[in-house]
Amino acid sequence: MEIKNICVIGAGVMGSGIAQLAATHGYHVNLVDVNEEILEKAKVTMDKNLNRFFVAKDKITNEDAQNILSRIQLFTNRDKAIKDAHIVIEAVYEDMALKQQLLSDLDKKCHKEVILATNTSSLSVTDMALNSKNQERIVGIHFFNPAPVMKLIELIKGKNTSKEILERAKKFSESLNKTIVTVNDSPGFITTRLIYVLCNEAINMKQEGIASTEDIDTAVKLAFNFPMGPLELSDLVGNDIYLHIGEYLSEKLGQYYQPSSLLVEMVKDNQIGRKTKKGFYNY
Ligand SMILES: NC(=O)c1ccc[n+]([C@@H]2O[C@H](COP(=O)([O-])OP(=O)(O)OC[C@H]3O[C@@H](n4cnc5c(N)ncnc54)[C@H](O)[C@@H]3O)[C@@H](O)[C@H]2O)c1
């Protein structure tokens, strides 16, 4: 089955980025969310991002941008949106039960050759497929934010993902002009597990008072040539997200991944970072 039509479920930060990326590479995209308002917001975001990252940098013309947007159709009715899809990519909230239920429903309704992909950033792809009958067609395709710009895709092979599906998912990912790394399913994969450990350790250092927030970030940026420090990154991603990841990794992989107690306290106090204008920095 040649991939021409894509369905993306969830039109938030990642779903809208993935839809834009796929449409840029000539695919027809059906983008689904729970209401029109979210979908309209996603359309505005895609329009803005196409202009900001591509038209303004003379990478594409205004006409190209309009053609890209015209390849994206918006849906609140999921069953209609998946009808002709050759691959469905879910980018709904990072919630195991929600994703399990969604995948099992898709598995019942999509033709058996359709690839079912999850954009989870940490959850087990194997566990996510447990409620589905055809678990071999469920695979992780982990995009990074912003999806149209970032170069990497982490491809996750669940325990039951077939070789054929993995190969097809890889070809599709390569067609989006990304570099692909393949990972056997494991909590947090490569990227989320490593970045969490870095950020959590930086938060431990902050708590121990060994250096200021600014100095921890400056040290990491200049010593390792990282574009951002771990504390400003945690504020950007959301301290609540890192706490969530830490709880999951420590449950699955052990005590070593236990979130810093400072992180726990900050989230309790709504110091989530940029979203609440207060975190390791004030915004
Ligand atoms: N934000 C990131 O930097 C990032 C990076 C890589 C991967 N991810 C992963 O991508 C996924 C989405 O993250 P996000 O940041 O885009 O979240 P988000 O909150 O911006 O968007 C999630 C969207 O899913 C929609 N949704 C929820 N349930 C739905 C359903 N049943 N049907 C249709 N739509 C539904 C919501 O209305 C919302 O618009 C998560 O699994 C996350 O871990 C996020």
Tab-separated table of C-alpha atoms and ligand atoms in Angstrom:
chain	number	residue	atom	x	y	z
A	1	MET	CA	0.000	0.000	0.000
A	2	GLU	CA	1.624	3.244	-1.143
A	3	ILE	CA	1.285	6.066	1.360
A	4	LYS	CA	-0.481	9.099	-0.054
A	5	ASN	CA	-3.084	10.002	2.548
A	6	ILE	CA	-2.297	10.662	6.176
A	7	CYS	CA	-4.595	11.094	9.099
A	8	VAL	CA	-3.241	12.938	12.152
A	9	ILE	CA	-5.285	12.710	15.348
A	10	GLY	CA	-4.840	15.582	17.785
A	11	ALA	CA	-4.289	19.085	16.387
A	12	GLY	CA	-2.225	20.510	19.238
A	13	VAL	CA	1.421	21.553	19.172
A	14	MET	CA	2.656	18.301	17.645
A	15	GLY	CA	-0.336	17.243	15.558
A	16	SER	CA	-0.492	20.560	13.716
A	17	GLY	CA	3.283	20.442	13.152
A	18	ILE	CA	3.148	16.878	11.801
A	19	ALA	CA	0.222	17.764	9.517
A	20	GLN	CA	2.104	20.775	8.172
A	21	LEU	CA	5.257	18.713	7.651
A	22	ALA	CA	3.447	15.924	5.795
A	23	ALA	CA	1.530	18.383	3.588
A	24	THR	CA	4.809	20.148	2.779
A	25	HIS	CA	6.056	16.838	1.398
A	26	GLY	CA	3.020	16.425	-0.862
A	27	TYR	CA	0.814	14.200	1.291
A	28	HIS	CA	-2.906	14.765	1.699
A	29	VAL	CA	-3.606	15.188	5.386
A	30	ASN	CA	-6.785	14.830	7.396
A	31	LEU	CA	-6.294	16.520	10.752
A	32	VAL	CA	-8.676	15.585	13.568
A	33	ASP	CA	-9.492	17.121	16.926
A	34	VAL	CA	-12.421	17.241	19.323
A	35	ASN	CA	-13.842	20.614	18.252
A	36	GLU	CA	-13.785	23.226	15.480
A	37	GLU	CA	-12.199	25.880	17.655
A	38	ILE	CA	-9.046	23.838	18.238
A	39	LEU	CA	-8.875	22.974	14.546
A	40	GLU	CA	-9.204	26.621	13.500
A	41	LYS	CA	-6.472	27.551	15.962
A	42	ALA	CA	-4.270	24.825	14.477
A	43	LYS	CA	-4.861	26.224	10.988
A	44	VAL	CA	-3.817	29.709	12.097
A	45	THR	CA	-0.704	28.251	13.771
A	46	MET	CA	0.279	26.309	10.652
A	47	ASP	CA	-0.197	29.411	8.499
A	48	LYS	CA	1.930	31.498	10.881
A	49	ASN	CA	4.649	28.854	11.136
A	50	LEU	CA	4.846	28.360	7.381
A	51	ASN	CA	5.398	32.095	7.046
A	52	ARG	CA	7.827	32.415	9.937
A	53	PHE	CA	10.070	29.441	9.213
A	54	PHE	CA	9.804	29.079	5.452
A	55	VAL	CA	8.320	32.041	3.516
A	56	ALA	CA	10.172	34.689	5.550
A	57	LYS	CA	13.408	32.747	5.020
A	58	ASP	CA	12.790	32.480	1.265
A	59	LYS	CA	12.635	28.696	1.447
A	60	ILE	CA	9.184	28.585	-0.151
A	61	THR	CA	6.884	31.142	-1.769
A	62	ASN	CA	3.615	32.434	-0.420
A	63	GLU	CA	1.859	30.412	-3.107
A	64	ASP	CA	3.673	27.235	-1.959
A	65	ALA	CA	2.465	27.915	1.591
A	66	GLN	CA	-1.136	28.236	0.400
A	67	ASN	CA	-0.820	24.996	-1.594
A	68	ILE	CA	0.520	23.215	1.491
A	69	LEU	CA	-2.413	24.435	3.588
A	70	SER	CA	-4.867	23.387	0.871
A	71	ARG	CA	-3.678	19.788	1.274
A	72	ILE	CA	-4.816	19.767	4.924
A	73	GLN	CA	-8.480	19.041	5.670
A	74	LEU	CA	-9.906	19.541	9.144
A	75	PHE	CA	-12.239	17.029	10.833
A	76	THR	CA	-14.066	16.568	14.096
A	77	ASN	CA	-15.452	13.247	12.883
A	78	ARG	CA	-12.662	10.703	13.280
A	79	ASP	CA	-14.373	7.919	11.353
A	80	LYS	CA	-14.678	10.121	8.275
A	81	ALA	CA	-11.100	11.330	8.603
A	82	ILE	CA	-9.544	7.843	8.689
A	83	LYS	CA	-11.565	6.536	5.761
A	84	ASP	CA	-8.891	6.739	3.024
A	85	ALA	CA	-5.834	7.021	5.233
A	86	HIS	CA	-2.772	4.868	4.545
A	87	ILE	CA	-1.164	5.831	7.845
A	88	VAL	CA	-2.749	7.244	10.997
A	89	ILE	CA	-0.539	9.152	13.433
A	90	GLU	CA	-1.919	9.889	16.870
A	91	ALA	CA	-0.714	12.992	18.723
A	92	VAL	CA	-3.295	13.222	21.527
A	93	TYR	CA	-2.411	13.866	25.183
A	94	GLU	CA	0.344	11.770	26.756
A	95	ASP	CA	-2.077	9.418	28.522
A	96	MET	CA	-1.699	5.639	28.266
A	97	ALA	CA	-5.398	4.793	28.705
A	98	LEU	CA	-6.483	7.386	26.132
A	99	LYS	CA	-3.913	6.197	23.592
A	100	GLN	CA	-4.700	2.505	24.184
A	101	GLN	CA	-8.372	3.101	23.610
A	102	LEU	CA	-7.766	5.231	20.536
A	103	LEU	CA	-5.427	2.669	18.947
A	104	SER	CA	-7.778	-0.217	19.599
A	105	ASP	CA	-10.619	1.722	17.977
A	106	LEU	CA	-8.423	2.586	14.977
A	107	ASP	CA	-7.336	-1.045	14.757
A	108	LYS	CA	-10.960	-2.124	14.502
A	109	LYS	CA	-11.840	0.471	11.857
A	110	CYS	CA	-8.783	0.833	9.593
A	111	HIS	CA	-7.922	-1.570	6.765
A	112	LYS	CA	-5.348	-4.071	7.999
A	113	GLU	CA	-2.528	-2.617	5.887
A	114	VAL	CA	-2.850	0.833	7.405
A	115	ILE	CA	0.065	1.762	9.680
A	116	LEU	CA	-0.983	2.954	13.129
A	117	ALA	CA	1.643	5.249	14.607
A	118	THR	CA	1.975	6.998	17.932
A	119	ASN	CA	3.925	10.193	18.549
A	120	THR	CA	4.314	9.423	22.252
A	121	SER	CA	7.458	10.926	23.753
A	122	SER	CA	7.900	8.406	26.563
A	123	LEU	CA	5.183	5.766	26.914
A	124	SER	CA	5.700	2.113	26.012
A	125	VAL	CA	4.532	1.434	22.453
A	126	THR	CA	4.171	-2.258	23.343
A	127	ASP	CA	1.816	-1.487	26.251
A	128	MET	CA	-0.097	1.003	24.158
A	129	ALA	CA	-0.912	-1.729	21.637
A	130	LEU	CA	-2.120	-4.222	24.253
A	131	ASN	CA	-5.852	-3.634	23.658
A	132	SER	CA	-5.493	-3.957	19.889
A	133	LYS	CA	-5.860	-7.167	17.911
A	134	ASN	CA	-3.315	-6.396	15.173
A	135	GLN	CA	-0.455	-5.243	17.381
A	136	GLU	CA	2.114	-5.806	14.631
A	137	ARG	CA	0.972	-2.670	12.808
A	138	ILE	CA	1.483	-0.333	15.764
A	139	VAL	CA	4.748	1.610	15.750
A	140	GLY	CA	6.206	4.721	17.384
A	141	ILE	CA	7.100	7.652	15.144
A	142	HIS	CA	8.481	10.239	17.541
A	143	PHE	CA	8.713	13.716	16.013
A	144	PHE	CA	10.327	16.686	17.744
A	145	ASN	CA	9.001	20.173	18.263
A	146	PRO	CA	8.678	22.031	15.897
A	147	ALA	CA	8.060	18.991	13.684
A	148	PRO	CA	8.504	20.827	10.346
A	149	VAL	CA	11.945	22.074	11.424
A	150	MET	CA	13.607	19.467	13.637
A	151	LYS	CA	15.787	16.983	11.755
A	152	LEU	CA	15.274	13.825	13.816
A	153	ILE	CA	12.635	11.111	13.961
A	154	GLU	CA	12.954	8.399	16.581
A	155	LEU	CA	11.326	5.242	15.263
A	156	ILE	CA	10.170	2.897	18.015
A	157	LYS	CA	9.778	-0.806	17.494
A	158	GLY	CA	7.257	-2.245	19.919
A	159	LYS	CA	7.729	-5.866	20.981
A	160	ASN	CA	5.067	-6.910	18.485
A	161	THR	CA	5.709	-4.391	15.697
A	162	SER	CA	6.395	-6.324	12.493
A	163	LYS	CA	9.576	-5.824	10.457
A	164	GLU	CA	7.444	-4.882	7.473
A	165	ILE	CA	5.609	-2.124	9.333
A	166	LEU	CA	8.859	-0.811	10.780
A	167	GLU	CA	10.366	-0.697	7.285
A	168	ARG	CA	7.321	1.082	5.844
A	169	ALA	CA	7.271	3.567	8.722
A	170	LYS	CA	10.979	4.211	8.119
A	171	LYS	CA	10.462	4.858	4.410
A	172	PHE	CA	7.623	7.217	5.201
A	173	SER	CA	9.731	9.068	7.796
A	174	GLU	CA	12.611	9.381	5.330
A	175	SER	CA	10.223	10.829	2.755
A	176	LEU	CA	9.741	13.723	5.185
A	177	ASN	CA	13.452	14.482	4.828
A	178	LYS	CA	14.362	13.480	8.378
A	179	THR	CA	17.207	11.485	9.853
A	180	ILE	CA	15.880	8.308	11.432
A	181	VAL	CA	17.122	6.451	14.485
A	182	THR	CA	15.519	3.159	15.465
A	183	VAL	CA	14.977	2.164	19.084
A	184	ASN	CA	13.628	-0.993	20.675
A	185	ASP	CA	10.691	-0.019	22.856
A	186	SER	CA	11.886	1.171	26.252
A	187	PRO	CA	10.498	3.938	28.504
A	188	GLY	CA	11.596	7.364	27.255
A	189	PHE	CA	13.416	5.782	24.258
A	190	ILE	CA	16.810	7.486	23.653
A	191	THR	CA	15.968	11.156	23.660
A	192	THR	CA	13.400	11.627	26.414
A	193	ARG	CA	15.301	9.388	28.849
A	194	LEU	CA	18.561	11.286	28.321
A	195	ILE	CA	17.146	14.806	28.396
A	196	TYR	CA	15.089	14.001	31.490
A	197	VAL	CA	18.181	12.771	33.359
A	198	LEU	CA	20.096	15.934	32.411
A	199	CYS	CA	17.298	18.264	33.481
A	200	ASN	CA	16.522	16.359	36.668
A	201	GLU	CA	20.194	16.357	37.686
A	202	ALA	CA	20.392	20.099	37.037
A	203	ILE	CA	17.343	20.551	39.296
A	204	ASN	CA	19.048	18.432	41.994
A	205	MET	CA	22.109	20.722	41.745
A	206	LYS	CA	19.917	23.785	42.062
A	207	GLN	CA	18.288	22.254	45.138
A	208	GLU	CA	21.675	21.454	46.687
A	209	GLY	CA	22.618	25.106	46.149
A	210	ILE	CA	25.851	24.315	44.341
A	211	ALA	CA	25.260	27.050	41.761
A	212	SER	CA	22.662	29.575	40.632
A	213	THR	CA	20.040	28.799	37.974
A	214	GLU	CA	21.846	31.064	35.505
A	215	ASP	CA	25.254	29.504	36.166
A	216	ILE	CA	23.987	25.936	35.773
A	217	ASP	CA	22.438	26.850	32.414
A	218	THR	CA	25.467	28.850	31.265
A	219	ALA	CA	27.827	26.000	32.205
A	220	VAL	CA	25.872	23.455	30.188
A	221	LYS	CA	25.449	25.759	27.190
A	222	LEU	CA	29.090	26.747	26.927
A	223	ALA	CA	30.756	23.540	28.084
A	224	PHE	CA	28.775	21.252	25.801
A	225	ASN	CA	27.738	23.674	23.075
A	226	PHE	CA	24.047	23.101	23.839
A	227	PRO	CA	21.663	25.763	22.534
A	228	MET	CA	19.780	25.901	25.863
A	229	GLY	CA	20.490	25.173	29.489
A	230	PRO	CA	18.564	22.363	31.228
A	231	LEU	CA	16.637	24.670	33.573
A	232	GLU	CA	15.454	27.008	30.840
A	233	LEU	CA	14.569	23.938	28.785
A	234	SER	CA	12.532	22.486	31.639
A	235	ASP	CA	10.649	25.798	31.899
A	236	LEU	CA	10.042	25.764	28.149
A	237	VAL	CA	8.814	22.168	27.907
A	238	GLY	CA	6.925	22.497	31.204
A	239	ASN	CA	8.110	21.367	34.619
A	240	ASP	CA	4.847	19.414	34.924
A	241	ILE	CA	5.765	17.418	31.790
A	242	TYR	CA	9.192	16.551	33.212
A	243	LEU	CA	7.624	15.534	36.512
A	244	HIS	CA	5.235	13.264	34.647
A	245	ILE	CA	8.082	11.717	32.650
A	246	GLY	CA	10.154	11.229	35.823
A	247	GLU	CA	7.302	9.487	37.598
A	248	TYR	CA	6.832	7.157	34.633
A	249	LEU	CA	10.546	6.408	34.175
A	250	SER	CA	11.097	5.776	37.891
A	251	GLU	CA	8.099	3.445	37.979
A	252	LYS	CA	9.338	1.517	34.938
A	253	LEU	CA	13.131	1.736	35.210
A	254	GLY	CA	13.865	2.280	38.890
A	255	GLN	CA	14.704	4.701	41.682
A	256	TYR	CA	17.565	6.356	39.765
A	257	TYR	CA	14.959	8.267	37.727
A	258	GLN	CA	13.061	9.583	40.774
A	259	PRO	CA	12.099	13.230	40.105
A	260	SER	CA	13.899	15.812	42.254
A	261	SER	CA	11.818	16.876	45.271
A	262	LEU	CA	12.337	20.498	44.166
A	263	LEU	CA	10.606	19.644	40.876
A	264	VAL	CA	7.695	18.073	42.788
A	265	GLU	CA	7.375	21.177	45.008
A	266	MET	CA	7.535	23.593	42.081
A	267	VAL	CA	4.774	21.809	40.190
A	268	LYS	CA	2.592	21.717	43.330
A	269	ASP	CA	3.132	25.469	43.582
A	270	ASN	CA	2.124	25.911	39.911
A	271	GLN	CA	5.661	26.970	38.960
A	272	ILE	CA	5.368	25.139	35.683
A	273	GLY	CA	7.584	27.440	33.629
A	274	ARG	CA	6.632	29.576	30.642
A	275	LYS	CA	3.008	28.377	30.706
A	276	THR	CA	2.424	29.932	34.168
A	277	LYS	CA	5.095	32.639	33.719
A	278	LYS	CA	6.969	31.271	36.727
A	279	GLY	CA	9.470	28.454	36.973
A	280	PHE	CA	13.236	28.477	37.295
A	281	TYR	CA	12.943	31.944	35.728
A	282	ASN	CA	10.165	34.556	35.776
A	283	TYR	CA	8.585	35.417	32.430
B	1	LIG	N1	5.078	19.094	22.840
B	1	LIG	C1	6.220	18.478	22.544
B	1	LIG	O1	7.303	19.083	22.574
B	1	LIG	C2	6.215	17.025	22.142
B	1	LIG	C3	7.311	16.507	21.455
B	1	LIG	C4	7.285	15.185	21.016
B	1	LIG	C5	6.197	14.379	21.308
B	1	LIG	N2	5.137	14.902	22.025
B	1	LIG	C6	3.985	14.007	22.278
B	1	LIG	O2	2.969	14.335	21.331
B	1	LIG	C7	1.673	14.107	21.906
B	1	LIG	C8	0.867	15.394	21.833
B	1	LIG	O3	1.551	16.408	22.521
B	1	LIG	P1	1.219	17.949	22.271
B	1	LIG	O4	2.286	18.720	22.942
B	1	LIG	O5	0.933	18.184	20.822
B	1	LIG	O6	-0.151	18.087	23.100
B	1	LIG	P2	-1.284	19.214	22.983
B	1	LIG	O7	-1.926	19.270	24.318
B	1	LIG	O8	-0.730	20.463	22.373
B	1	LIG	O9	-2.308	18.574	21.916
B	1	LIG	C9	-3.050	17.424	22.145
B	1	LIG	C10	-4.329	17.553	21.312
B	1	LIG	O10	-5.001	16.295	21.301
B	1	LIG	C11	-6.390	16.571	21.274
B	1	LIG	N3	-7.127	15.377	21.678
B	1	LIG	C12	-7.193	14.816	22.912
B	1	LIG	N4	-7.968	13.701	22.866
B	1	LIG	C13	-8.386	13.573	21.573
B	1	LIG	C14	-9.194	12.633	20.896
B	1	LIG	N5	-9.755	11.613	21.531
B	1	LIG	N6	-9.429	12.799	19.578
B	1	LIG	C15	-8.878	13.849	18.912
B	1	LIG	N7	-8.077	14.775	19.507
B	1	LIG	C16	-7.838	14.635	20.820
B	1	LIG	C17	-6.556	17.740	22.225
B	1	LIG	O11	-7.782	18.417	22.027
B	1	LIG	C18	-5.330	18.576	21.872
B	1	LIG	O12	-5.634	19.547	20.869
B	1	LIG	C19	1.925	13.597	23.325
B	1	LIG	O13	1.930	12.205	23.312
B	1	LIG	C20	3.332	14.148	23.635
B	1	LIG	O14	4.016	13.385	24.592
B	1	LIG	C21	5.125	16.203	22.431
